[in-house]
mmCIF file of N, CA and C in Angstrom:
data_model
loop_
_atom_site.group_PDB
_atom_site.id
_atom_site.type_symbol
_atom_site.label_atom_id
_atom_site.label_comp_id
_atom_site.label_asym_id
_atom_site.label_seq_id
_atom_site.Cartn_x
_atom_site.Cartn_y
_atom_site.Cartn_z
ATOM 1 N N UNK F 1 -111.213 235.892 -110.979
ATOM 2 C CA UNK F 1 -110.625 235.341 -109.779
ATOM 3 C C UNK F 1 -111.633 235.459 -108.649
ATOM 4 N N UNK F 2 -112.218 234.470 -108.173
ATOM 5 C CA UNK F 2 -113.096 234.384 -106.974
ATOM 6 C C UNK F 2 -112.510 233.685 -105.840
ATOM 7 N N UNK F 3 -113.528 234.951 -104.618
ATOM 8 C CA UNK F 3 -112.963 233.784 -103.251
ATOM 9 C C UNK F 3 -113.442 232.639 -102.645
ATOM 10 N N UNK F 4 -113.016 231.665 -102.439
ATOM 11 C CA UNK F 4 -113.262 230.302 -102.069
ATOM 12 C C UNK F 4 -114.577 230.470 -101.688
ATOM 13 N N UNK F 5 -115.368 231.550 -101.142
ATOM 14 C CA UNK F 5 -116.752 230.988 -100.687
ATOM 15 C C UNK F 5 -117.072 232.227 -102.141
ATOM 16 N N UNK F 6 -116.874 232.613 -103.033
ATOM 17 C CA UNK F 6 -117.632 232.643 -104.482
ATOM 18 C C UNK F 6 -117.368 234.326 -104.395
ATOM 19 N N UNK F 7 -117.331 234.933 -103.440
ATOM 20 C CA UNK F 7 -117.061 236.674 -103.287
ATOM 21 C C UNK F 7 -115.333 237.102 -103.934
ATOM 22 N N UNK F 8 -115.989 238.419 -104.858
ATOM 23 C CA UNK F 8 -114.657 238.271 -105.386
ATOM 24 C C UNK F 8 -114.224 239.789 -104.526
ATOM 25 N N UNK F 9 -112.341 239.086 -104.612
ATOM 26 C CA UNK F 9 -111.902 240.123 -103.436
ATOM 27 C C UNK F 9 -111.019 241.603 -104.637
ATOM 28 N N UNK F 10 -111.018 242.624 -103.829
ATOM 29 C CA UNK F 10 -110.883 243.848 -104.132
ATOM 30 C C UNK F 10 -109.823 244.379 -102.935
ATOM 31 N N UNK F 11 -108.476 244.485 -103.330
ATOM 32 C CA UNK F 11 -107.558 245.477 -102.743
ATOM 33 C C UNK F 11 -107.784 246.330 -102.710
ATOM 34 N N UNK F 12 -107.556 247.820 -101.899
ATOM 35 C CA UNK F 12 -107.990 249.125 -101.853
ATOM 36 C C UNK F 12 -106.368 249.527 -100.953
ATOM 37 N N UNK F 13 -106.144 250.123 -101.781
ATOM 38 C CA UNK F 13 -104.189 250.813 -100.999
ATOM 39 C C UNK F 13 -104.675 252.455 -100.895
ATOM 40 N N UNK F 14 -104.642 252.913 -100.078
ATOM 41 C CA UNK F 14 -104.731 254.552 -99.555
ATOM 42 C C UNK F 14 -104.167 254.479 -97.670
ATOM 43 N N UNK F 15 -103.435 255.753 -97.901
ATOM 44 C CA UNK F 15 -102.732 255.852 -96.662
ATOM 45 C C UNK F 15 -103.871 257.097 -95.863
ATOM 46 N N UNK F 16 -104.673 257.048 -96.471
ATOM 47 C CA UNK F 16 -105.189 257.960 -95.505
ATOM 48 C C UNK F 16 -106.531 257.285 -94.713
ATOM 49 N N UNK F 17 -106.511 256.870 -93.452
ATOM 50 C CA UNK F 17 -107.698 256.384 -92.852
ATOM 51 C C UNK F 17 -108.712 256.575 -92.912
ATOM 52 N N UNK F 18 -109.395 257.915 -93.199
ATOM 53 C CA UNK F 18 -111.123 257.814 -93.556
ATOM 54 C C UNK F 18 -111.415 257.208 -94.914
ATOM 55 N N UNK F 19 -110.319 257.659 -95.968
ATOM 56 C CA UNK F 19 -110.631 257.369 -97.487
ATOM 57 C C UNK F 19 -110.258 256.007 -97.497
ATOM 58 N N UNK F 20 -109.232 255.215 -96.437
ATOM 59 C CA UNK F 20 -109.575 254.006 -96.879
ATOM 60 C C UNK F 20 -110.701 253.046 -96.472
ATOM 61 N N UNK F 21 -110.880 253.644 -95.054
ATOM 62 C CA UNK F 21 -112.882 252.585 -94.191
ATOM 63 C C UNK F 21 -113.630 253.143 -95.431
ATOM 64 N N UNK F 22 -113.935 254.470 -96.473
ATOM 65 C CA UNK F 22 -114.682 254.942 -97.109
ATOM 66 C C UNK F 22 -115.001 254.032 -98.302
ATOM 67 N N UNK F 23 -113.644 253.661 -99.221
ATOM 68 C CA UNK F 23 -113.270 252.959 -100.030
ATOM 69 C C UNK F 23 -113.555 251.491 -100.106
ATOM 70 N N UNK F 24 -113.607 250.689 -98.617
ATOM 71 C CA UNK F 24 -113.581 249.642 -97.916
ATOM 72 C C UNK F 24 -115.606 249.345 -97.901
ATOM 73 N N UNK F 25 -116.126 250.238 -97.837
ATOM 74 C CA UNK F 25 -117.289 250.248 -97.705
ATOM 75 C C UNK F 25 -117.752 250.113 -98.671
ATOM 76 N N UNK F 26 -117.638 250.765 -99.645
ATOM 77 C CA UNK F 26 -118.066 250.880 -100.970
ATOM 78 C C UNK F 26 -117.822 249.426 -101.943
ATOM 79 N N UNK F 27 -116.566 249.218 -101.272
ATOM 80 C CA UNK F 27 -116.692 247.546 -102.035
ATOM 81 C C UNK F 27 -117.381 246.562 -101.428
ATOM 82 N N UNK F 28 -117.526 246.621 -100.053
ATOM 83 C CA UNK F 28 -118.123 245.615 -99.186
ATOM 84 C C UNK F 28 -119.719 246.280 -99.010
ATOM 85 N N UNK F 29 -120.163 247.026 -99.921
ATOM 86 C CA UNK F 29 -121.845 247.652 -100.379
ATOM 87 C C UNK F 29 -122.103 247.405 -101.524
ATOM 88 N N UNK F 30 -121.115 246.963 -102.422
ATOM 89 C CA UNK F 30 -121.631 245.638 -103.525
ATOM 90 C C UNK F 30 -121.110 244.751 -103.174
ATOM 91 N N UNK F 31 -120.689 243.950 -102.068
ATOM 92 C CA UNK F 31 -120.862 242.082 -102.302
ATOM 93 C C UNK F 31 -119.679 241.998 -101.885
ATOM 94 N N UNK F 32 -118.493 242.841 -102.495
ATOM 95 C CA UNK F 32 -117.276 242.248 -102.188
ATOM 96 C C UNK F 32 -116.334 242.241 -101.150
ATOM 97 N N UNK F 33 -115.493 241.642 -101.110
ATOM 98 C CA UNK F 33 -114.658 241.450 -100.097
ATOM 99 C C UNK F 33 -113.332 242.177 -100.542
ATOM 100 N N UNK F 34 -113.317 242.831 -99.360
ATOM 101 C CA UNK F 34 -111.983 244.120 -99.373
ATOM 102 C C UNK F 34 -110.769 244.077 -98.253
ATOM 103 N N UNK F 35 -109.683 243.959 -99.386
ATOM 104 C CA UNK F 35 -108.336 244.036 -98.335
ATOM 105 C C UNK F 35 -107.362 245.077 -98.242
ATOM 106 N N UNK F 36 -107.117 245.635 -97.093
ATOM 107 C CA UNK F 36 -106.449 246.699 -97.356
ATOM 108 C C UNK F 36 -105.200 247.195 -97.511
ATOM 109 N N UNK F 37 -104.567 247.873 -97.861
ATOM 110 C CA UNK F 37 -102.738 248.445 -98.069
ATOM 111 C C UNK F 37 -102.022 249.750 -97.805
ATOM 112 N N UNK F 38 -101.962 249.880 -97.109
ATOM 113 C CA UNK F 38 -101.517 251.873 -96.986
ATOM 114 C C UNK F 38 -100.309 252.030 -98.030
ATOM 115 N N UNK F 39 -99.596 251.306 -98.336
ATOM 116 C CA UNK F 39 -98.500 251.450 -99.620
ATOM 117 C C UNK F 39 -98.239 250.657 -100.576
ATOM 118 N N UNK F 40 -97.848 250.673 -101.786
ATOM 119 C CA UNK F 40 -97.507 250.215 -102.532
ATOM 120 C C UNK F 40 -96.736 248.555 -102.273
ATOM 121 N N UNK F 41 -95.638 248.628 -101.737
ATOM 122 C CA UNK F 41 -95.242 248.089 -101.415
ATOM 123 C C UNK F 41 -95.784 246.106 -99.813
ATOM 124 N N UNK F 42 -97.002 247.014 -99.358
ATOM 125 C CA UNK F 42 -97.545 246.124 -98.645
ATOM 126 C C UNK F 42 -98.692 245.205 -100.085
ATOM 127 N N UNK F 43 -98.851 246.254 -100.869
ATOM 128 C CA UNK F 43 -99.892 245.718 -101.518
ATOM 129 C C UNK F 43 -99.153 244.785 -102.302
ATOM 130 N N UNK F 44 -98.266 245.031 -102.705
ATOM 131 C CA UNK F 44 -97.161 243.483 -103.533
ATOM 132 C C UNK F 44 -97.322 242.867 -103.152
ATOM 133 N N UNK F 45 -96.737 242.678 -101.892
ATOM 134 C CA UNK F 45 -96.608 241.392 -101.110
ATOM 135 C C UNK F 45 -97.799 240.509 -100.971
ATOM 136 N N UNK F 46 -98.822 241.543 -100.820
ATOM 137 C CA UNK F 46 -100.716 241.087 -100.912
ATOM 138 C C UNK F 46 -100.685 240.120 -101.784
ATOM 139 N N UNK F 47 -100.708 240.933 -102.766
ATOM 140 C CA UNK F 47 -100.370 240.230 -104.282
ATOM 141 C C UNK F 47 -100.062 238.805 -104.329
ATOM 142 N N UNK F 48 -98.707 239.099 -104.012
ATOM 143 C CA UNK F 48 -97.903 237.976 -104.139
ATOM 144 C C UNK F 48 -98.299 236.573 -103.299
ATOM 145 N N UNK F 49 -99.261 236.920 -102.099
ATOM 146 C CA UNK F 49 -99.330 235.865 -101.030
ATOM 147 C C UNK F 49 -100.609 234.918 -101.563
ATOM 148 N N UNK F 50 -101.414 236.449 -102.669
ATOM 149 C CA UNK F 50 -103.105 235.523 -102.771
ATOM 150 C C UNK F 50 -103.420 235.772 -104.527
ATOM 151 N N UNK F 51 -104.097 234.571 -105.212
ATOM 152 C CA UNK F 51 -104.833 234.588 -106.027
ATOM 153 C C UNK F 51 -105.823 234.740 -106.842
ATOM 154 N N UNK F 52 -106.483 235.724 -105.732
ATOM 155 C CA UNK F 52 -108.010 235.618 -105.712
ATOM 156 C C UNK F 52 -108.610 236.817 -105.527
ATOM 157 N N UNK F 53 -107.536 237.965 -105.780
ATOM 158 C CA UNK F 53 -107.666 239.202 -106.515
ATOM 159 C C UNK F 53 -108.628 239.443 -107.550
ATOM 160 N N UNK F 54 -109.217 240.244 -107.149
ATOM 161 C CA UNK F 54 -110.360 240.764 -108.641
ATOM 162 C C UNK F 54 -109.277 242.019 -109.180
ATOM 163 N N UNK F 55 -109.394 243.001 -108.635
ATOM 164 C CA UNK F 55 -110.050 244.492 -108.444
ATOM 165 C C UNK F 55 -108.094 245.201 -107.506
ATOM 166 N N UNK F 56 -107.164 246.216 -107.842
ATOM 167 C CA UNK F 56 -106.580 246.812 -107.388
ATOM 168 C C UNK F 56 -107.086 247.998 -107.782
ATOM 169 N N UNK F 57 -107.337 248.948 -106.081
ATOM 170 C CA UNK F 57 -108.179 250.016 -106.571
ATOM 171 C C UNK F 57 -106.903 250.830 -105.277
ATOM 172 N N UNK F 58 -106.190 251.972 -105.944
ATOM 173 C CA UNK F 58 -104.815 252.651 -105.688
ATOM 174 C C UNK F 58 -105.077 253.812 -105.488
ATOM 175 N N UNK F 59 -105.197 254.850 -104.350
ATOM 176 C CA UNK F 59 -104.670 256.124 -104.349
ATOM 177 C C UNK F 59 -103.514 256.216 -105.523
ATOM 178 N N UNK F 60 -102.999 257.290 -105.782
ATOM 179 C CA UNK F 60 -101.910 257.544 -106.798
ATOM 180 C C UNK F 60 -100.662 258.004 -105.470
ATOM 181 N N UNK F 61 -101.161 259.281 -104.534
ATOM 182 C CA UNK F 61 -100.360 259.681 -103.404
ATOM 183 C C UNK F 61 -100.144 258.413 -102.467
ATOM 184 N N UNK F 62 -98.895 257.483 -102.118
ATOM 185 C CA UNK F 62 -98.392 256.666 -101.350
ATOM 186 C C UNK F 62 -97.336 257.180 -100.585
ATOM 187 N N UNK F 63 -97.410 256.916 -99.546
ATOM 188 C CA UNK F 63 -95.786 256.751 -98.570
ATOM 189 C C UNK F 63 -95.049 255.515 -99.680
ATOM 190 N N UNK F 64 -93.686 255.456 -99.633
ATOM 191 C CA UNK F 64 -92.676 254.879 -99.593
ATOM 192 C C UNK F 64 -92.203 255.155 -101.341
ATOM 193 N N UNK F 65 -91.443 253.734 -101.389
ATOM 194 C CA UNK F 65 -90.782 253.842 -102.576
ATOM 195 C C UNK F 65 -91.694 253.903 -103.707
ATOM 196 N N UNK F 66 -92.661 253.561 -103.656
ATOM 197 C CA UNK F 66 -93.410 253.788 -105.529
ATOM 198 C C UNK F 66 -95.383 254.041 -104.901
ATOM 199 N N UNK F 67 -95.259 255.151 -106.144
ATOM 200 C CA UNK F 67 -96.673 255.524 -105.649
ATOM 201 C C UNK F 67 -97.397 254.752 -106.333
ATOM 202 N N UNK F 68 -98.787 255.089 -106.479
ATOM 203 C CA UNK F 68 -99.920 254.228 -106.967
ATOM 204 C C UNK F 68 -100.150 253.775 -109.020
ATOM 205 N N UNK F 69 -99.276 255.000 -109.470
ATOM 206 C CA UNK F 69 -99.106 254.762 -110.903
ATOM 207 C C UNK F 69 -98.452 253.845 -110.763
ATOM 208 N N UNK F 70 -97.098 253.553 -110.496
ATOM 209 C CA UNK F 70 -95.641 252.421 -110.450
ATOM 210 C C UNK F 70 -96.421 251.459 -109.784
ATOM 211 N N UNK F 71 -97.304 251.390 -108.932
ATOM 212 C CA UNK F 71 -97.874 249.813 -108.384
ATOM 213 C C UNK F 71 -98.955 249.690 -109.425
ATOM 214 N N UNK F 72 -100.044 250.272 -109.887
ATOM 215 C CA UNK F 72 -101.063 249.764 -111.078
ATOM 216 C C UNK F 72 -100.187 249.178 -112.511
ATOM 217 N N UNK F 73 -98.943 249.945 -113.041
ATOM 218 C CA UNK F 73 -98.185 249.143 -114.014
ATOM 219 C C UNK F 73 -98.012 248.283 -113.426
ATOM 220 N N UNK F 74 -97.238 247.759 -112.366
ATOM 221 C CA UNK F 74 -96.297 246.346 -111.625
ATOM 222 C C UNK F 74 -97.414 245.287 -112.008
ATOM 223 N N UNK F 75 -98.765 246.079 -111.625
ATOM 224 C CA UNK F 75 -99.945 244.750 -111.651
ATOM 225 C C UNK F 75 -99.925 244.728 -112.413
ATOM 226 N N UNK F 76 -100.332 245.901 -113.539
ATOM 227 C CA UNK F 76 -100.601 245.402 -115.548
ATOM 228 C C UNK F 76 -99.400 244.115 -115.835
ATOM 229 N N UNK F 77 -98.226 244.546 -115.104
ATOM 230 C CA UNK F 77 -97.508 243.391 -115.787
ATOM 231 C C UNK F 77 -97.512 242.322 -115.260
ATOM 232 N N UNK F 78 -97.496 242.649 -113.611
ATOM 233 C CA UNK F 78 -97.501 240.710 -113.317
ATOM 234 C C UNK F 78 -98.511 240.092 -113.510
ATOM 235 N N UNK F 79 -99.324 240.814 -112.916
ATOM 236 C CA UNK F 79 -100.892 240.172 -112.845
ATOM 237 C C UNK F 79 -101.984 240.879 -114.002
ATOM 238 N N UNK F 80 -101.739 239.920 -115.162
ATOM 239 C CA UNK F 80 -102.487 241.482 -116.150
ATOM 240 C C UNK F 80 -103.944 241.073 -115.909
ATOM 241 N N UNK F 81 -104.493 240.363 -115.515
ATOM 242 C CA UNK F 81 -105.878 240.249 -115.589
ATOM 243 C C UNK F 81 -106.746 240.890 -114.301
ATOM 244 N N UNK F 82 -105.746 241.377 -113.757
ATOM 245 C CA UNK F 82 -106.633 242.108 -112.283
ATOM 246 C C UNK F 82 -107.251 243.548 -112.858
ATOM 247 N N UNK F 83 -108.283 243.704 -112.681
ATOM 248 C CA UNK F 83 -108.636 245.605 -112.628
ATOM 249 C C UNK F 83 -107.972 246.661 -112.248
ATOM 250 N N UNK F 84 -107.853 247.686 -112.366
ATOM 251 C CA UNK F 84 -106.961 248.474 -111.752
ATOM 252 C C UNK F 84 -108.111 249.797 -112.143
ATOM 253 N N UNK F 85 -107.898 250.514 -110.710
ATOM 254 C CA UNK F 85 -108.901 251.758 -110.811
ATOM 255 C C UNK F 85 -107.879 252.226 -109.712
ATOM 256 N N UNK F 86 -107.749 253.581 -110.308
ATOM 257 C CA UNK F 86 -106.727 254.410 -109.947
ATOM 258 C C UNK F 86 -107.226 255.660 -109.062
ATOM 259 N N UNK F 87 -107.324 256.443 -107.919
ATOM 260 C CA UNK F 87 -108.202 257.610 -107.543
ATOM 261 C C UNK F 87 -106.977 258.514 -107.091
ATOM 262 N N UNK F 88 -107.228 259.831 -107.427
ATOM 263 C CA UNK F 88 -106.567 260.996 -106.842
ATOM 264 C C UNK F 88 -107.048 262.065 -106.372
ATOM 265 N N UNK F 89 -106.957 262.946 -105.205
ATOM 266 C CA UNK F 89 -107.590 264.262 -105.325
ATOM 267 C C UNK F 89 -106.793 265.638 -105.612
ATOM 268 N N UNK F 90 -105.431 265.182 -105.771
ATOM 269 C CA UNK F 90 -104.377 266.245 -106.309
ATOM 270 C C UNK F 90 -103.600 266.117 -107.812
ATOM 271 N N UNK F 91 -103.979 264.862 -107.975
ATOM 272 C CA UNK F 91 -103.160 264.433 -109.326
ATOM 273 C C UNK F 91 -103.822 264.054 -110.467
ATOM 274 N N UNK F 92 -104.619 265.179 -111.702
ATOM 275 C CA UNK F 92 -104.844 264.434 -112.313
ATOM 276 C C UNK F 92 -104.276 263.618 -113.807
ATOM 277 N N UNK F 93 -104.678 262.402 -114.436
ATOM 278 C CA UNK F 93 -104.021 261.610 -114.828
ATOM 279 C C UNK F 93 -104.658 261.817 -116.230
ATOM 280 N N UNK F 94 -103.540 261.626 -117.880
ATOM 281 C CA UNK F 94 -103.794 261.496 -118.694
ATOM 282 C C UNK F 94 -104.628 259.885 -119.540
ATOM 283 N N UNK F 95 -105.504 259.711 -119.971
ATOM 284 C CA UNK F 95 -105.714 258.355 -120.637
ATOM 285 C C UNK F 95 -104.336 257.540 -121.196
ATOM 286 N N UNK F 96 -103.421 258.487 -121.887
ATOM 287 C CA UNK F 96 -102.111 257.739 -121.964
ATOM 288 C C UNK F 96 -100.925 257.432 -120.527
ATOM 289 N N UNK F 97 -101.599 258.066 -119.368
ATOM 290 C CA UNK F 97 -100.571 257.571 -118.316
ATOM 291 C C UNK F 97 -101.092 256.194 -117.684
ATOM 292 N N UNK F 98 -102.761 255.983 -117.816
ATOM 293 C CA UNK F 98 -103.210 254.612 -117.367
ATOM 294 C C UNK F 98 -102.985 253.619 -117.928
ATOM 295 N N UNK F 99 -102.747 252.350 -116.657
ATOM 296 C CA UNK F 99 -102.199 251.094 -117.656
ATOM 297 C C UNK F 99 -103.787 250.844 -118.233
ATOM 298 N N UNK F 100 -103.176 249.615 -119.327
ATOM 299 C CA UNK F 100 -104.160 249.236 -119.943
ATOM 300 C C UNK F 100 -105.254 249.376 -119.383
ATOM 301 N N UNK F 101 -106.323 249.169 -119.909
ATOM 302 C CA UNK F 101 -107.901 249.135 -118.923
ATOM 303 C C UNK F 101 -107.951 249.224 -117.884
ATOM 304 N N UNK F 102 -106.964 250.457 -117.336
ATOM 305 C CA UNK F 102 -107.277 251.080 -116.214
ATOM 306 C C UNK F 102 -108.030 252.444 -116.169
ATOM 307 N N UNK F 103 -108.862 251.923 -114.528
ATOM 308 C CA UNK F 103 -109.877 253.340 -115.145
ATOM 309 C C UNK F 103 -109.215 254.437 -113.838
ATOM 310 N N UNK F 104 -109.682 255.459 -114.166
ATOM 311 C CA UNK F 104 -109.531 256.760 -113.163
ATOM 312 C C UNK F 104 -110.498 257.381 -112.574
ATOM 313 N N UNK F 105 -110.443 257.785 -111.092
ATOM 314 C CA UNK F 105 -111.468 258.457 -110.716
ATOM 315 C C UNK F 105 -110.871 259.750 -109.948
ATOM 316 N N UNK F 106 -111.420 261.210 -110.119
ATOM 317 C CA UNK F 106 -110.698 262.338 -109.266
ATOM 318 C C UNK F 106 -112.009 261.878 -107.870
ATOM 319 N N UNK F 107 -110.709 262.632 -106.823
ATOM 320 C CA UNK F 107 -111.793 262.710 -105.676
ATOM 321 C C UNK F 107 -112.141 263.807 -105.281
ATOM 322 N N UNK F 108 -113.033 263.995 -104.534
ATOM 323 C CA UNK F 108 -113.871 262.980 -103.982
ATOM 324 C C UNK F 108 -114.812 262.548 -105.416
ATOM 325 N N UNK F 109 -114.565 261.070 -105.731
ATOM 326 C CA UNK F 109 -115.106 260.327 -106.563
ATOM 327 C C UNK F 109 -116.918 259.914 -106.092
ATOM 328 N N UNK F 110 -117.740 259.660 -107.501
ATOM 329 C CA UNK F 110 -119.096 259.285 -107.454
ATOM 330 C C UNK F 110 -119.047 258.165 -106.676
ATOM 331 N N UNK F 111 -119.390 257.869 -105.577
ATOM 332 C CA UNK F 111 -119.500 256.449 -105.058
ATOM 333 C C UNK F 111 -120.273 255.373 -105.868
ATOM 334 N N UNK F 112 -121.441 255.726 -106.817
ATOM 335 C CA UNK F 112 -122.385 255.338 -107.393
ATOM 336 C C UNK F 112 -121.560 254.617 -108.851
ATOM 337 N N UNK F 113 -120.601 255.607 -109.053
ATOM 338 C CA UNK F 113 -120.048 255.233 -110.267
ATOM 339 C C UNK F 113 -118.801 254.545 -109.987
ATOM 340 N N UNK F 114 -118.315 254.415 -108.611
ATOM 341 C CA UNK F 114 -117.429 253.314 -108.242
ATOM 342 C C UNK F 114 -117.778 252.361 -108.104
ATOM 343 N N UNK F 115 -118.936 252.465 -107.588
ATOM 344 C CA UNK F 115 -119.772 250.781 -107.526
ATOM 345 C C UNK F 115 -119.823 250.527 -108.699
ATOM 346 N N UNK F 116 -120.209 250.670 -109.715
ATOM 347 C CA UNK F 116 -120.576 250.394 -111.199
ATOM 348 C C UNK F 116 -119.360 249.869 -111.690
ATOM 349 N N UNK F 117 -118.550 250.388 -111.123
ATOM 350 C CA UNK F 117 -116.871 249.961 -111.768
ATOM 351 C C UNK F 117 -116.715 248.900 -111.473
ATOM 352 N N UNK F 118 -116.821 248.822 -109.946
ATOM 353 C CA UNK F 118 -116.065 247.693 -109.349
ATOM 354 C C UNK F 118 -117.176 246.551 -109.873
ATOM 355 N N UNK F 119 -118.529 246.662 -110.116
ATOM 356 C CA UNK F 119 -119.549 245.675 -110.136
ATOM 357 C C UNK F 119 -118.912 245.351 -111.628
ATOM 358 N N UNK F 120 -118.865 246.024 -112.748
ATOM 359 C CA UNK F 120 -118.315 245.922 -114.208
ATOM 360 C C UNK F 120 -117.033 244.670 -114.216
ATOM 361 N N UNK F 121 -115.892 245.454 -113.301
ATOM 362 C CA UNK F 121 -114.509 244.553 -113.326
ATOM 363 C C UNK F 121 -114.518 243.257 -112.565
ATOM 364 N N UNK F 122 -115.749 243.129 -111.832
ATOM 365 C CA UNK F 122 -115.884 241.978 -111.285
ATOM 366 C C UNK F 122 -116.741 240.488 -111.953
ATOM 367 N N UNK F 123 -117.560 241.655 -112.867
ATOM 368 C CA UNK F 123 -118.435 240.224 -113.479
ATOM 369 C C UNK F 123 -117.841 239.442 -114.311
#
C-alpha cells in the first residue's frame, strides 16, 4: 500500500508524547510517512478513513477500551496485509500471543532494528 506521491505510510499509536515524536522519527528517518494515534480506538477510525497503510506499529499500554494486542488482532483481521509491530516496556509478549507476522519489540527498543523492520514490512 503506497502513498499517492509513492511514500509508504506507517501508523504509530502510543499515548505517551516523547515515545510517540520518538517513534514518529524513526519512521520519517527511513522515508516514511507517519500518522499518529494515542488509542486504539482513534487508530480504527485511521484505518477505516485511509488505504494506504503500510505498517501499524502499537504500544501494547493504551487509554480506553482495547489496548494494543486487541487493536494489532482487529488489523490481522480486517486489514490482514498491513504490518503490525507491537512495542512494550512493561509487558512482555509470547510468539503465540502475536498476530500473525507480527513482530515485537521490548523498550526501550534498537532504533536500528526498528528501522530494519519497518524498511523489511515496507518493501
Amino acid at each position: 500500500m503506497t502513498h499517492p506521491h509513492g511514500r509508504h505510510v506507517v501508523l504509530v499509536v502510543e499515548d505517551e508524547p516523547l515515545l510517540l515524536m520518538m517513534a514518529v522519527d524513526v519512521v520519517e528517518a527511513v522515508g516514511l510517512e507517519a500518522l499518529e494515534a494515542t488509542n486504539a480506538e482513534d487508530a480504527v477510525l485511521i484505518l477505516e478513513g485511509r488505504s494506504d497503510i503500510a505498517v501499524v506499529l502499537t504500544d501494547i499500554e493504551l487509554p480506553g477500551t482495547m489496548n494494543g494486542l486487541a487493536l494489532a488482532a482487529s488489523v490481522r483481521q480486517r486489514w490482514p496485509l498491513i504490518g503490525i509491530i507491537i512495542v512494550s516496556g512493561r509487558v512482555a509478549i509470547s510468539r503465540e500471543d502475536l498476530p500473525e507476522r507480527g513482530v515485537f519489540f521490548s523498550k526501550p527498543y534498537d532504533v536500528d532494528e526498528l528501522a530494519h523492520t519497518l524498511r523489511r514490512l515496507t518493501a
